[in-house]
CSV table of C-alpha atoms in Angstrom, one decimal:
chain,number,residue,atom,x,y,z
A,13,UNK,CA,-20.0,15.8,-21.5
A,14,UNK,CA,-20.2,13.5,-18.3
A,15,UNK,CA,-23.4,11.3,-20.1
A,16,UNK,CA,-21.8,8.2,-19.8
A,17,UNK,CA,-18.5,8.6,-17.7
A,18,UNK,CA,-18.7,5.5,-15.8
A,19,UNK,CA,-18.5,3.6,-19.4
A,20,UNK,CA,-14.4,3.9,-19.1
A,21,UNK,CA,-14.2,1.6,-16.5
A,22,UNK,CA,-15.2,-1.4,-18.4
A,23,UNK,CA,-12.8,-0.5,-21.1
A,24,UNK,CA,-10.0,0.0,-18.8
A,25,UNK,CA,-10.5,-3.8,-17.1
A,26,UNK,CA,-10.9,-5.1,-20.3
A,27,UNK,CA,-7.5,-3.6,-21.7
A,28,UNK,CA,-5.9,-4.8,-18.6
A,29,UNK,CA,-7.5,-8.4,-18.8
A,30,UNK,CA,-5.9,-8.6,-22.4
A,31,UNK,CA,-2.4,-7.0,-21.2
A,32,UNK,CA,-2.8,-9.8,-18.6
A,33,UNK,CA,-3.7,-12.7,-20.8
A,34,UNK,CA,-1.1,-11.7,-23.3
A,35,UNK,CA,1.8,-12.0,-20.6
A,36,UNK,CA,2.9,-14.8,-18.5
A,37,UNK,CA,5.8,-17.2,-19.5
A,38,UNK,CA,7.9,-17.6,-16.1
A,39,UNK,CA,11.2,-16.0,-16.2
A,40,UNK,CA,14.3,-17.4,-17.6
A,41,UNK,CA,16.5,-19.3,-15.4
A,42,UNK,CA,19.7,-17.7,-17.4
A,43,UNK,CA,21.2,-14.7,-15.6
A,44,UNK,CA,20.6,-11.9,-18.1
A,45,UNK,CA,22.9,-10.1,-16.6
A,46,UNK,CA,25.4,-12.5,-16.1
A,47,UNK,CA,29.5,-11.1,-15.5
A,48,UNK,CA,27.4,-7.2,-16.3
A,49,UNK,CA,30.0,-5.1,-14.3
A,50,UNK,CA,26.7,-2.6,-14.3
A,51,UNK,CA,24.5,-5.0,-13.4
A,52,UNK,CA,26.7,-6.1,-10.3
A,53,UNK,CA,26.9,-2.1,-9.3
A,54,UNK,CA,23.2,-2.1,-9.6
A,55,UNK,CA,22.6,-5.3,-7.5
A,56,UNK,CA,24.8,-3.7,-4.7
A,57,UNK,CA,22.8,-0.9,-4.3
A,58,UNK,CA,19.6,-3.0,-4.4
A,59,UNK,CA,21.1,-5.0,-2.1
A,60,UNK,CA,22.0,-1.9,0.6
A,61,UNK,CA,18.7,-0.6,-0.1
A,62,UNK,CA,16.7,-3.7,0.1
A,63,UNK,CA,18.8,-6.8,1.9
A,64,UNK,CA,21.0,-5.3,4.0
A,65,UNK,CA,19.0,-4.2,6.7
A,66,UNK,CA,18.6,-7.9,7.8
A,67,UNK,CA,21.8,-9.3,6.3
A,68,UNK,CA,23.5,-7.1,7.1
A,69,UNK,CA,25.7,-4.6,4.4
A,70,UNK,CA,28.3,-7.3,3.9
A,71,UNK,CA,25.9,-9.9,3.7
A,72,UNK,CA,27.7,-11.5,6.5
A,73,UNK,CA,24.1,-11.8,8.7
A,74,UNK,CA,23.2,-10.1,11.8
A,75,UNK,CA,20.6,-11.4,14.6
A,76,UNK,CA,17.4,-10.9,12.3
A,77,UNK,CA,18.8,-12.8,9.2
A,78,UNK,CA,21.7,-15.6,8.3
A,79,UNK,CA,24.5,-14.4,6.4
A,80,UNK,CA,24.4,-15.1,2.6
A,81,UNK,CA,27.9,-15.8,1.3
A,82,UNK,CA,27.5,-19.1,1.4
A,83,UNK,CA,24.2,-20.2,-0.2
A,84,UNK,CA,24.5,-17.6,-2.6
A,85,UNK,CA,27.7,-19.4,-4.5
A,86,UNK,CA,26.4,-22.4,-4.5
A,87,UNK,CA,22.9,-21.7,-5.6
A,88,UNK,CA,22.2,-22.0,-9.3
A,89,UNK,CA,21.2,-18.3,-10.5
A,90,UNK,CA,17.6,-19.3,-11.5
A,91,UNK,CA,17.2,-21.0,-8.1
A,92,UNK,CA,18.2,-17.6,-6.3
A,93,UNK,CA,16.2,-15.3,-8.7
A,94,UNK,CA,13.0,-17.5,-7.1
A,95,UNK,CA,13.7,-17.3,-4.2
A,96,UNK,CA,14.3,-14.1,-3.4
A,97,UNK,CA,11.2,-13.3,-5.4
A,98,UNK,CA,9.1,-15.6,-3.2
A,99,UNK,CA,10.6,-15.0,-0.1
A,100,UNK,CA,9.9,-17.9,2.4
A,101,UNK,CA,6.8,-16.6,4.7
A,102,UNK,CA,7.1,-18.7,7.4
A,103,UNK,CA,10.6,-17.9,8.2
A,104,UNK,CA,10.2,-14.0,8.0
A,105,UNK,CA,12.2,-13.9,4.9
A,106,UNK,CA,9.7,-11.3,2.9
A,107,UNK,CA,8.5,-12.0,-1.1
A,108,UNK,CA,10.8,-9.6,-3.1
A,109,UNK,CA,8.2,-10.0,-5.9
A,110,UNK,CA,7.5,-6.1,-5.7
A,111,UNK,CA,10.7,-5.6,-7.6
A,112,UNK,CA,11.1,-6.3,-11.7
A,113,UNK,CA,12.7,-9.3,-12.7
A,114,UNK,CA,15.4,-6.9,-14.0
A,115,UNK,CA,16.4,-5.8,-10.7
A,116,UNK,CA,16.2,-9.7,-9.1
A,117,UNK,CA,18.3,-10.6,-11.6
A,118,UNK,CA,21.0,-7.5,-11.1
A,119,UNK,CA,20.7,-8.7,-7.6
A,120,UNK,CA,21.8,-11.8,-8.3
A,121,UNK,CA,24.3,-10.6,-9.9
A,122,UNK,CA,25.5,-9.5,-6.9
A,123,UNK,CA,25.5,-11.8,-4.6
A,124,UNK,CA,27.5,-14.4,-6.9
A,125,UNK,CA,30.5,-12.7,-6.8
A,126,UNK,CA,30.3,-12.6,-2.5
A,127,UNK,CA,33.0,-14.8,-1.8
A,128,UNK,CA,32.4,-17.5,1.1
A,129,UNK,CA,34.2,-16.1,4.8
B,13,UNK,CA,-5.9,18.3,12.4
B,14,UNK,CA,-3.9,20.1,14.8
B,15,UNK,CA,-4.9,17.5,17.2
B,16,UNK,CA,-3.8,14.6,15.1
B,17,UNK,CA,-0.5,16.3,14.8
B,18,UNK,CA,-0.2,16.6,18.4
B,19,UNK,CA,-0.9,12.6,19.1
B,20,UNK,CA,1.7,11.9,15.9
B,21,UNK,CA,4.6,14.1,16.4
B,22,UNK,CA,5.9,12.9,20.0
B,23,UNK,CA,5.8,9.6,18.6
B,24,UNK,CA,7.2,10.0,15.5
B,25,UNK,CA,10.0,11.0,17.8
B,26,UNK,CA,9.9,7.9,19.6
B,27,UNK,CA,10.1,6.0,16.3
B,28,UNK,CA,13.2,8.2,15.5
B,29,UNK,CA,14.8,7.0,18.4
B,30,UNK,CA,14.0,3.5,18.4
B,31,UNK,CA,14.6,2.3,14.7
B,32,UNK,CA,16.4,3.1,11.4
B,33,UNK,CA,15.3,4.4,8.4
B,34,UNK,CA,14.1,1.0,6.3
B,35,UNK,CA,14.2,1.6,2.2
B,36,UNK,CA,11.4,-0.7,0.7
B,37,UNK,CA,9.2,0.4,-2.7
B,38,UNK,CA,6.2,1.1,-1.4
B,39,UNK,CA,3.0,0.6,-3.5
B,40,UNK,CA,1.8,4.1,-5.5
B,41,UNK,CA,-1.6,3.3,-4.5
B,42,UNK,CA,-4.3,5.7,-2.0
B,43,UNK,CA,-7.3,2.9,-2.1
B,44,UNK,CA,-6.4,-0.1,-3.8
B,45,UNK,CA,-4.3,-2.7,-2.2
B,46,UNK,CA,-2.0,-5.2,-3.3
B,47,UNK,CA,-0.7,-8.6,-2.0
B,48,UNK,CA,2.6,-7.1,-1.0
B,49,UNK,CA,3.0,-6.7,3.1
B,50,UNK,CA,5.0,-5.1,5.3
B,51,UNK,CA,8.2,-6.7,5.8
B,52,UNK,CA,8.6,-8.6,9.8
B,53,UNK,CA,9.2,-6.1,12.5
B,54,UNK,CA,9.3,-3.1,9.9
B,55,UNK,CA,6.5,0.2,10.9
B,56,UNK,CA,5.7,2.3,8.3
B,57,UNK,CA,4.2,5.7,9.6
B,58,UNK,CA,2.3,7.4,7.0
B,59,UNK,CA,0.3,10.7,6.6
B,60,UNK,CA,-2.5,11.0,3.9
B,61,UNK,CA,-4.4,14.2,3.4
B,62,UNK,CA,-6.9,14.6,1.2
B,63,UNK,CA,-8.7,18.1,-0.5
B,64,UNK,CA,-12.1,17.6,-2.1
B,65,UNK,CA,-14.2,19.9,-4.0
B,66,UNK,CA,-17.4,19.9,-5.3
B,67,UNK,CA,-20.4,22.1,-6.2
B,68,UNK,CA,-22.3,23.3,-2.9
B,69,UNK,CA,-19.9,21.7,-0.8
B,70,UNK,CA,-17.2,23.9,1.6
B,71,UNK,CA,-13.5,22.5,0.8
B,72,UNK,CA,-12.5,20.2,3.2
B,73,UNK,CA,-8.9,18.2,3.8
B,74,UNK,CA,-9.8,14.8,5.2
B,75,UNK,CA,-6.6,12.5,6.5
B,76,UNK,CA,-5.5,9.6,7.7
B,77,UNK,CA,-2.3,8.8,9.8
B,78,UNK,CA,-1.5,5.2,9.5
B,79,UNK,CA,1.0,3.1,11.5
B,80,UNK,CA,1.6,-0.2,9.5
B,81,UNK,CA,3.4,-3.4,11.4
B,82,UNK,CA,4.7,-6.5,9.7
B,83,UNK,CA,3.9,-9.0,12.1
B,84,UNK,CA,4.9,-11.9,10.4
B,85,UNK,CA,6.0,-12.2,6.0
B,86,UNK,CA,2.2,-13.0,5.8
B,87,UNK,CA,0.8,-11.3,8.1
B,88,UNK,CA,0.4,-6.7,8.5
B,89,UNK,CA,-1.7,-5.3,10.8
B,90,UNK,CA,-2.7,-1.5,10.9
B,91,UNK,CA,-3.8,1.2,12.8
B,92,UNK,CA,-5.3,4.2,11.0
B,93,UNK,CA,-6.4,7.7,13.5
B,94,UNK,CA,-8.8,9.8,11.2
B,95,UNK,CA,-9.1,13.6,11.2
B,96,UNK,CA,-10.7,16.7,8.6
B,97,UNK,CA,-10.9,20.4,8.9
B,98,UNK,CA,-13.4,22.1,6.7
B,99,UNK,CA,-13.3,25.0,5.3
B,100,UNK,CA,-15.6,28.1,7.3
B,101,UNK,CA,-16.8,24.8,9.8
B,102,UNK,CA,-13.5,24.1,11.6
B,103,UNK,CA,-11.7,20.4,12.1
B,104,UNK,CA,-12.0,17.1,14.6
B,105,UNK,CA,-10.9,14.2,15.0
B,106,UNK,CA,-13.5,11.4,13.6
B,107,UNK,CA,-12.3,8.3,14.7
B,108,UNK,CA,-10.1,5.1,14.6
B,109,UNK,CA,-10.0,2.2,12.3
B,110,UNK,CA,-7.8,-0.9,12.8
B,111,UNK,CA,-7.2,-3.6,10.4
B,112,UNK,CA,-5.5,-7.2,9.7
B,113,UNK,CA,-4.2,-8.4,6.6
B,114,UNK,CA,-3.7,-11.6,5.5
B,115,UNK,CA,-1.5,-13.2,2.6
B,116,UNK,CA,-4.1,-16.8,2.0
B,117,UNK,CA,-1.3,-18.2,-0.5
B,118,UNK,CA,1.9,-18.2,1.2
B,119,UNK,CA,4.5,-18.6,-2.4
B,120,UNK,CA,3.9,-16.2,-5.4
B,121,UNK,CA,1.5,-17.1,-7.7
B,122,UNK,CA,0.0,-15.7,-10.9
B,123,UNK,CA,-3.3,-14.1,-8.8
B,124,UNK,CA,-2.0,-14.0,-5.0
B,125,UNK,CA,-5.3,-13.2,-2.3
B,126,UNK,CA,-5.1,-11.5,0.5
B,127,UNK,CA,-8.0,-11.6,3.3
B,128,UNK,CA,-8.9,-8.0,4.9
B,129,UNK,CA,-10.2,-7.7,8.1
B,130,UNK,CA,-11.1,-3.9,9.8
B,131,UNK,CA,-13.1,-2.5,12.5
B,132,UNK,CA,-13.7,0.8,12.5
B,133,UNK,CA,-15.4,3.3,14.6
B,134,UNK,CA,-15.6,6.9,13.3
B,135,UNK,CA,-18.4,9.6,13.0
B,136,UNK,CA,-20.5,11.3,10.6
B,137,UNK,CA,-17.8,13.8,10.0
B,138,UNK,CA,-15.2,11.7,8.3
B,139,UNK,CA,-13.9,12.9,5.2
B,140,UNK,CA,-10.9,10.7,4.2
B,141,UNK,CA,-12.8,9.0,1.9
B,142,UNK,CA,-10.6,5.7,2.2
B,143,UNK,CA,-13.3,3.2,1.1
B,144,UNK,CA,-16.5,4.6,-1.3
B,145,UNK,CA,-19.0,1.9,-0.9
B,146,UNK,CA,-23.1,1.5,-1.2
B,147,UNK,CA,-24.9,4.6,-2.5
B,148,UNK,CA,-22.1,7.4,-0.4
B,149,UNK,CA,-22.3,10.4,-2.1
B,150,UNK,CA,-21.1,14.1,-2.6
B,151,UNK,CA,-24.1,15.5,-0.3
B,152,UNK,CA,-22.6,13.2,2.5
B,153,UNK,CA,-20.5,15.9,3.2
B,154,UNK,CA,-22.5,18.9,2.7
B,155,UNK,CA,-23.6,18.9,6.5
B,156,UNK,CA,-21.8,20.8,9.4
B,157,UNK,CA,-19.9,19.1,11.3
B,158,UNK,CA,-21.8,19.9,15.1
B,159,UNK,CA,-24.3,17.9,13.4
B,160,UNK,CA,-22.4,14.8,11.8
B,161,UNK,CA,-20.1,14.0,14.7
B,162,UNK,CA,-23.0,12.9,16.3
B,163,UNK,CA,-23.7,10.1,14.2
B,164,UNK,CA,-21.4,7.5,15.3
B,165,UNK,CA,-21.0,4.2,12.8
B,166,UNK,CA,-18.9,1.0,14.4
B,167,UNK,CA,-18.3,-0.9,11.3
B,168,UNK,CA,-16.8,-4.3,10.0
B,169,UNK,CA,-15.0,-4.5,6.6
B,170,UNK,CA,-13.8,-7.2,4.6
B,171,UNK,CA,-12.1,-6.7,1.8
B,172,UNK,CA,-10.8,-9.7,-1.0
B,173,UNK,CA,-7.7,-8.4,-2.5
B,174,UNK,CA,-6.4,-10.3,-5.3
B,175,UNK,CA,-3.1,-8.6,-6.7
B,176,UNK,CA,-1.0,-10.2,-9.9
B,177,UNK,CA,2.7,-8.9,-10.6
B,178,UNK,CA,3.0,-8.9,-14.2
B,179,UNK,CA,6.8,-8.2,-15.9
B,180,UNK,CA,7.1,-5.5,-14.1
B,181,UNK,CA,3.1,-4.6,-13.6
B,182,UNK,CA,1.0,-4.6,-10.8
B,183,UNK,CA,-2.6,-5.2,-10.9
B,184,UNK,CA,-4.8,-5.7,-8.1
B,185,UNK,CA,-8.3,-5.7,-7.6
B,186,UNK,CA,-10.1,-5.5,-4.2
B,187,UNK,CA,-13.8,-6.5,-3.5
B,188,UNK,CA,-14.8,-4.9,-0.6
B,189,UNK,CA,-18.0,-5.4,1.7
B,190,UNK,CA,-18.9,-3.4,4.8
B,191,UNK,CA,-21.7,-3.6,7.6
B,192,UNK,CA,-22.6,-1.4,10.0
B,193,UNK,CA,-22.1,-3.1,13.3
B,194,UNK,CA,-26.1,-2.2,14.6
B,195,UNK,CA,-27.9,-1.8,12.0
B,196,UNK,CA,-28.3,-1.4,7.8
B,197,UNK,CA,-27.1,-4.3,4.9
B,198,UNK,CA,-24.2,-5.2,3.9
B,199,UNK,CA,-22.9,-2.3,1.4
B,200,UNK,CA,-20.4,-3.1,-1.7
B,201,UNK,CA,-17.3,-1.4,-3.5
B,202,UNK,CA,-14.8,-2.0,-5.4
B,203,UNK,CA,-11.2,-1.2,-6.3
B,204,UNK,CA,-8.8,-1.5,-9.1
B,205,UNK,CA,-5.4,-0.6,-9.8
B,206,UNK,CA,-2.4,-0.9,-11.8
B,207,UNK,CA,1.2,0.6,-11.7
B,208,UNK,CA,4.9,0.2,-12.8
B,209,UNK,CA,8.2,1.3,-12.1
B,210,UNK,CA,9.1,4.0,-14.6
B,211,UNK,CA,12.5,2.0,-15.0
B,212,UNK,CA,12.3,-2.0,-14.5
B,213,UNK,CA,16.1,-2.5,-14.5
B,214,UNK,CA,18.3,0.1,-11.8
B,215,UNK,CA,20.7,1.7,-12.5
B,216,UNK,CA,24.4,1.5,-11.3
B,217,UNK,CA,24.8,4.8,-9.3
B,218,UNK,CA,23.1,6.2,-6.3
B,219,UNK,CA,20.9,8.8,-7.4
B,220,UNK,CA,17.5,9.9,-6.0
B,221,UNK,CA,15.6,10.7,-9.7
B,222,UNK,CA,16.5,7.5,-11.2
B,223,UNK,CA,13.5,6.4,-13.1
B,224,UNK,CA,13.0,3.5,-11.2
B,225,UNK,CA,12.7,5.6,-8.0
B,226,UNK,CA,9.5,6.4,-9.6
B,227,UNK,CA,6.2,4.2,-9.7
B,228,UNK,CA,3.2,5.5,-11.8
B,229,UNK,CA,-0.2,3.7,-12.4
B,230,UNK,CA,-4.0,4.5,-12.3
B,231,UNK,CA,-6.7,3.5,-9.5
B,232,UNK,CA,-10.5,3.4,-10.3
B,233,UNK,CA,-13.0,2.9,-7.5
B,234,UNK,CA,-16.1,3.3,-6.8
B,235,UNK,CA,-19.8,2.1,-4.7
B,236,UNK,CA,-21.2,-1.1,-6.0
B,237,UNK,CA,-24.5,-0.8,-4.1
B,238,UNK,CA,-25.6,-2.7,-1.2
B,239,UNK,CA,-27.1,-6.1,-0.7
B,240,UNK,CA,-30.1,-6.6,-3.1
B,241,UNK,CA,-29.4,-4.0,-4.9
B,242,UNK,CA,-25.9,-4.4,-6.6
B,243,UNK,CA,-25.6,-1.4,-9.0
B,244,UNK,CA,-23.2,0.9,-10.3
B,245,UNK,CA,-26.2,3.7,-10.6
B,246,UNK,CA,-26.7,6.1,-8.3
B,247,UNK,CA,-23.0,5.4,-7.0
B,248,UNK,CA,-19.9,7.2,-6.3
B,249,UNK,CA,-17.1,6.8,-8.7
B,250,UNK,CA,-13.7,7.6,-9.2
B,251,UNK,CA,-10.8,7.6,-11.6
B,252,UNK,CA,-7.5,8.7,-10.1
B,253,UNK,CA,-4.0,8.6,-11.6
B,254,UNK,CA,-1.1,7.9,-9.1
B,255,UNK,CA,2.3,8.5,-8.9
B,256,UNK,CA,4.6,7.3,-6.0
B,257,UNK,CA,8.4,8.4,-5.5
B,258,UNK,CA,10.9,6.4,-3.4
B,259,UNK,CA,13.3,8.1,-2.2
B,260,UNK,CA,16.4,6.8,-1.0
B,261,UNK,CA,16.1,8.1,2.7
B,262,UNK,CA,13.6,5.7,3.2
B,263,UNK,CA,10.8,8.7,2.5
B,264,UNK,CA,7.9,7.9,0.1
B,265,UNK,CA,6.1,10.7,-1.4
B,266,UNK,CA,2.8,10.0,-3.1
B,267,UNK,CA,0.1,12.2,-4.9
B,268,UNK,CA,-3.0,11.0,-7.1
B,269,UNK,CA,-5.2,13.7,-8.6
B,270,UNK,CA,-8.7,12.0,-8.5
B,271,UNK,CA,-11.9,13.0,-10.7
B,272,UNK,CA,-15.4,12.1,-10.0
B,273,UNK,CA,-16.9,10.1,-12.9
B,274,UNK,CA,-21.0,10.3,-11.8
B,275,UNK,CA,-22.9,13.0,-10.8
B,276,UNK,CA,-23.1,11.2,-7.0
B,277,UNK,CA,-18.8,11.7,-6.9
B,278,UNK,CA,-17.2,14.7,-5.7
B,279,UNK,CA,-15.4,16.7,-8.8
B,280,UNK,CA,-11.8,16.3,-7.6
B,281,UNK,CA,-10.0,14.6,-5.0
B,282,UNK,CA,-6.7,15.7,-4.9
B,283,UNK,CA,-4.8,13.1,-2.3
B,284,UNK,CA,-1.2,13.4,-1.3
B,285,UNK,CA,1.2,10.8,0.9
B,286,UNK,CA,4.2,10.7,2.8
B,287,UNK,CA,5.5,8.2,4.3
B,288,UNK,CA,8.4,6.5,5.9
B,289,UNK,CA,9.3,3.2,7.2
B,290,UNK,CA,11.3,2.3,10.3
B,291,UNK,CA,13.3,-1.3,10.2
B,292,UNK,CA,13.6,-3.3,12.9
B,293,UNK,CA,11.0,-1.6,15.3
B,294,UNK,CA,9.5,-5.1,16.4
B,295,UNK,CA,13.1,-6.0,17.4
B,296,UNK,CA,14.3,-2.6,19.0
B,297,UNK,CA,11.0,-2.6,21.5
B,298,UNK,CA,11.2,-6.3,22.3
B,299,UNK,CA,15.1,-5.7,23.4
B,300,UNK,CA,13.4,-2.8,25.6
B,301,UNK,CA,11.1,-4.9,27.0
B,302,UNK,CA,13.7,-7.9,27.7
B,303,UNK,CA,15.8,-5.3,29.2
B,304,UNK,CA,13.3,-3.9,31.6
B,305,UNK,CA,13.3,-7.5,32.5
B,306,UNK,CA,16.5,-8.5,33.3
């Protein structure tokens, strides 16, 4: 029963080598979401969850991060999607790229309807 | 054990005090890393017990508590205290392990490395089975522990990690090389791992079983040998599926039953996590230290 066991392991890199050669275009730079009432609702609470904790929970900024309002309204969607998704290192602003594009996307959503202050 | 508990709780309490729950998604993974740090000034505390079984072996519970810093967006340093109770031989402590990681590619990028960088310094005794490298084996752990606490290994391990995120995916795979400090050659490993959110898009209400609250993949690693003799006989290996929930207190609870796939690997390692990360330490303790200051 355990002849050969370790043989799996070759067949399981090789099906993920092919899943990973089959993806790969980038991401759209259309909002997939865009004007979703659900996908604003979902962005929120990604954005409580995952944002707010620097930016503070109206995105208005607090003494670890700017506020957002705004960048975010004059950003073009795509432009915000890699952003948060890259993060910018240096700064201390984290890659986001943990997350599905899905849920980038539902948080940008969000933060386009934030209205400037 | 006990003693590890003892060290952990008072500071967990400190913790408590000093910062707010953080909510990140934490990586469903026991041995394989990806490219994905700690965010700045963020801890993570983290508790990881272990139960192996195999023939001819007592049960034992090896763990490691781990206390995870973001000291920069490319830059996480660790601290890992190691402990195991067996069962009819009792439980110790069995050393420390400290370790640097570092992001080599600062944007996202279709493979992103990371450089790993530990020193560790634990005893014959330890059991938490973090890294399987060389030729370790089962019988490893068939001796008492009076007699392996005396062996004491000082060791420096590098690990490569290269880590992809793929619609959704992760896949990472580490190359990992350790040397004992004093003596022996360099001995190899290996890890590989790939997971997903059970839901890629969220959903609209707060809710704690959502599906995407729930990350579910599969880790395989194993002993590659050691220098001059790179080989997967006469090695270790492991196949282990993994599934991490977030929850949204900031909590993450992990468990991965593991199965030995060679005669050299333990039957089952059944590995559980819990977790939790605290925002804004880094900025709560420097305030403390400005204000002791002033």
């Amino acid at each position: 029963m355990r002849r050969h066991p370790i043989q799996i392991i070759p067949t399981i890199v090789l099906f993920v080598t092919v899943v990973y050669a089959k993806s790969g275009a980038e991401p759209s730079a259309e909002n997939p979401f865009q004007n979703s009432d659900s996908a604003r609702a979902a962005g929120q609470k990604l954005f409580a969850r995952h944002c707010a904790e620097c930016h503070g929970p109206a995105a208005d900024g607090t003494e670890r991060a700017p506020s957002l309002r705004e960048f975010v309204r004059s950003a073009a969607p795509g432009v915000l999607h890699t952003f948060i998704k890259n993060g910018n290192l240096r700064s201390g602003m984290p890659s986001w790229s943990r997350l599905p594009d899905a849920q980038l996307w539902q948080l940008v959503t969000y933060l386009q309807t934030l209205e400037p202050r | 054990m006990i003693a590890a508990l003892r060290i952990g709780f008072p500071f967990l309490l400190i913790l408590g005090v000093l910062a707010s729950p953080g909510l990140a998604q934490e990586r469903p993974y026991f041995i394989t890393y990806d490219h994905h740090m700690e965010e700045p000034g963020n801890l993570e505390v983290a508790t990881n017990p272990v139960i192996g079984q195999a023939r001819g072996i007592s049960t034992f519970i090896g763990n490691w508590t781990e206390f995870e810093y973001g000291a920069k967006g490319w830059w996480t340093s660790e601290f890992y205290v190691d402990s195991q109770h067996t069962l009819h031989d009792g439980g110790l402590l069995t050393g420390f392990r400290f370790e640097n990681r570092f992001r080599l590619l600062l944007g996202e990028h279709r493979i992103n490395p990371v450089l790993y960088v530990e020193y560790e310094h634990i005893n014959g005794a330890d059991k938490t089975l973090k890294e399987v490298v060389g030729f370790d084996r089962k019988e490893g752990h068939a001796k008492p522990n009076w007699e392996t606490r005396l062996e004491h290994e000082r060791e420096f391990e590098t690990k490569l990690i290269l880590s992809s995120q793929i619609k959704g995916w992760n896949v990472s795979e580490n190359i990992v090389g350790v040397k004992n400090i004093h003596e022996g050659v360099w001995e190899f490993g290996y890890a590989f791992g790939f997971s997903r959110p059970l839901a890629l898009a969220a959903s609209a209400d707060a809710c704690t079983f959502c599906r995407e609250n729930f990350n579910a993949g599969l880790e395989l690693y194993g002993g590659l040998g050691e220098w001059g003799d790179v080989t997967f006989k006469g090695t270790s290996q492991y196949i282990a599926p993994v599934l991490a929930w977030n929850l949204p207190s900031g909590t993450t609870l992990r468990v991965s039953p593991g199965f030995g796939l060679t005669d050299q690997s333990h039957s089952t390692l059944i590995r559980f996590g819990v977790s939790h990360e605290f925002s804004g330490f880094g900025q709560q303790v420097g305030k403390l230290f400005r204000r002791n200051r002033s």
